[in-house]
mmCIF file of C-alpha atoms in Angstrom:
data_model
loop_
_atom_site.group_PDB
_atom_site.id
_atom_site.type_symbol
_atom_site.label_atom_id
_atom_site.label_comp_id
_atom_site.label_asym_id
_atom_site.label_seq_id
_atom_site.Cartn_x
_atom_site.Cartn_y
_atom_site.Cartn_z
ATOM 1 C CA MET A 11 6.685 26.005 13.868
ATOM 2 C CA GLY A 12 4.059 22.875 14.275
ATOM 3 C CA LYS A 13 4.463 19.650 12.374
ATOM 4 C CA PRO A 14 3.556 19.599 9.246
ATOM 5 C CA LEU A 15 -0.267 17.826 8.999
ATOM 6 C CA TYR A 16 0.217 16.210 5.963
ATOM 7 C CA THR A 17 4.111 15.279 5.012
ATOM 8 C CA CYS A 18 5.627 14.171 1.477
ATOM 9 C CA SER A 19 6.737 10.145 3.502
ATOM 10 C CA GLU A 20 2.447 9.755 4.340
ATOM 11 C CA TYR A 21 2.072 11.772 0.663
ATOM 12 C CA ARG A 22 4.598 9.063 -0.951
ATOM 13 C CA GLU A 23 2.899 5.595 1.246
ATOM 14 C CA GLU A 24 -0.939 6.160 0.507
ATOM 15 C CA MET A 25 0.619 6.379 -3.319
ATOM 16 C CA ILE A 26 2.126 2.864 -3.030
ATOM 17 C CA LEU A 27 -1.058 1.101 -1.066
ATOM 18 C CA LEU A 28 -3.262 2.779 -3.557
ATOM 19 C CA ALA A 29 -0.969 1.631 -6.512
ATOM 20 C CA LEU A 30 -0.731 -2.066 -4.835
ATOM 21 C CA ARG A 31 -4.472 -2.045 -3.928
ATOM 22 C CA ARG A 32 -5.274 -1.305 -7.725
ATOM 23 C CA ARG A 33 -2.188 -4.764 -8.875
ATOM 24 C CA LEU A 34 -4.706 -6.493 -6.086
ATOM 25 C CA GLU A 35 -7.557 -5.725 -7.785
ATOM 26 C CA ASN A 36 -6.311 -6.631 -11.418
ATOM 27 C CA GLY A 37 -7.043 -10.127 -11.560
ATOM 28 C CA ARG A 38 -4.100 -10.998 -13.406
ATOM 29 C CA LEU A 39 -2.424 -12.359 -11.044
ATOM 30 C CA ASN A 40 -1.166 -15.726 -9.821
ATOM 31 C CA GLU A 41 -1.313 -17.295 -5.800
ATOM 32 C CA GLU A 42 2.175 -16.351 -5.529
ATOM 33 C CA GLU A 43 1.973 -12.714 -6.553
ATOM 34 C CA ARG A 44 -1.393 -12.280 -5.049
ATOM 35 C CA ASN A 45 -0.269 -13.093 -1.596
ATOM 36 C CA ARG A 46 2.640 -11.301 -1.551
ATOM 37 C CA LEU A 47 0.500 -8.233 -2.615
ATOM 38 C CA ILE A 48 -1.420 -8.584 0.365
ATOM 39 C CA LYS A 49 0.889 -8.793 2.379
ATOM 40 C CA GLU A 50 2.822 -6.152 1.475
ATOM 41 C CA ILE A 51 -0.028 -4.052 1.817
ATOM 42 C CA LYS A 52 -0.978 -5.092 5.325
ATOM 43 C CA GLU A 53 2.847 -4.604 6.118
ATOM 44 C CA LEU A 54 2.023 -0.553 4.647
ATOM 45 C CA GLU A 55 -1.130 -0.547 6.717
ATOM 46 C CA LYS A 56 0.403 -1.293 9.716
ATOM 47 C CA GLN A 57 3.085 1.159 9.643
ATOM 48 C CA MET A 58 0.521 3.975 8.366
ATOM 49 C CA GLY A 59 -1.257 2.594 11.569
ATOM 50 C CA MET A 60 -3.709 2.156 10.350
ATOM 51 C CA THR A 61 -4.671 -1.404 11.667
#
């Protein structure tokens, strides 16, 4: 049997990324929180091969 086309781990990463982006769009963050979220999003996107 070959590799699954879409794994549970990939789904989980996508849901985490979506949640982080939604929090960032919320707009009720101070500068430190905003910068931390942006960094976290970039790291996750890199891990997922999106950059």
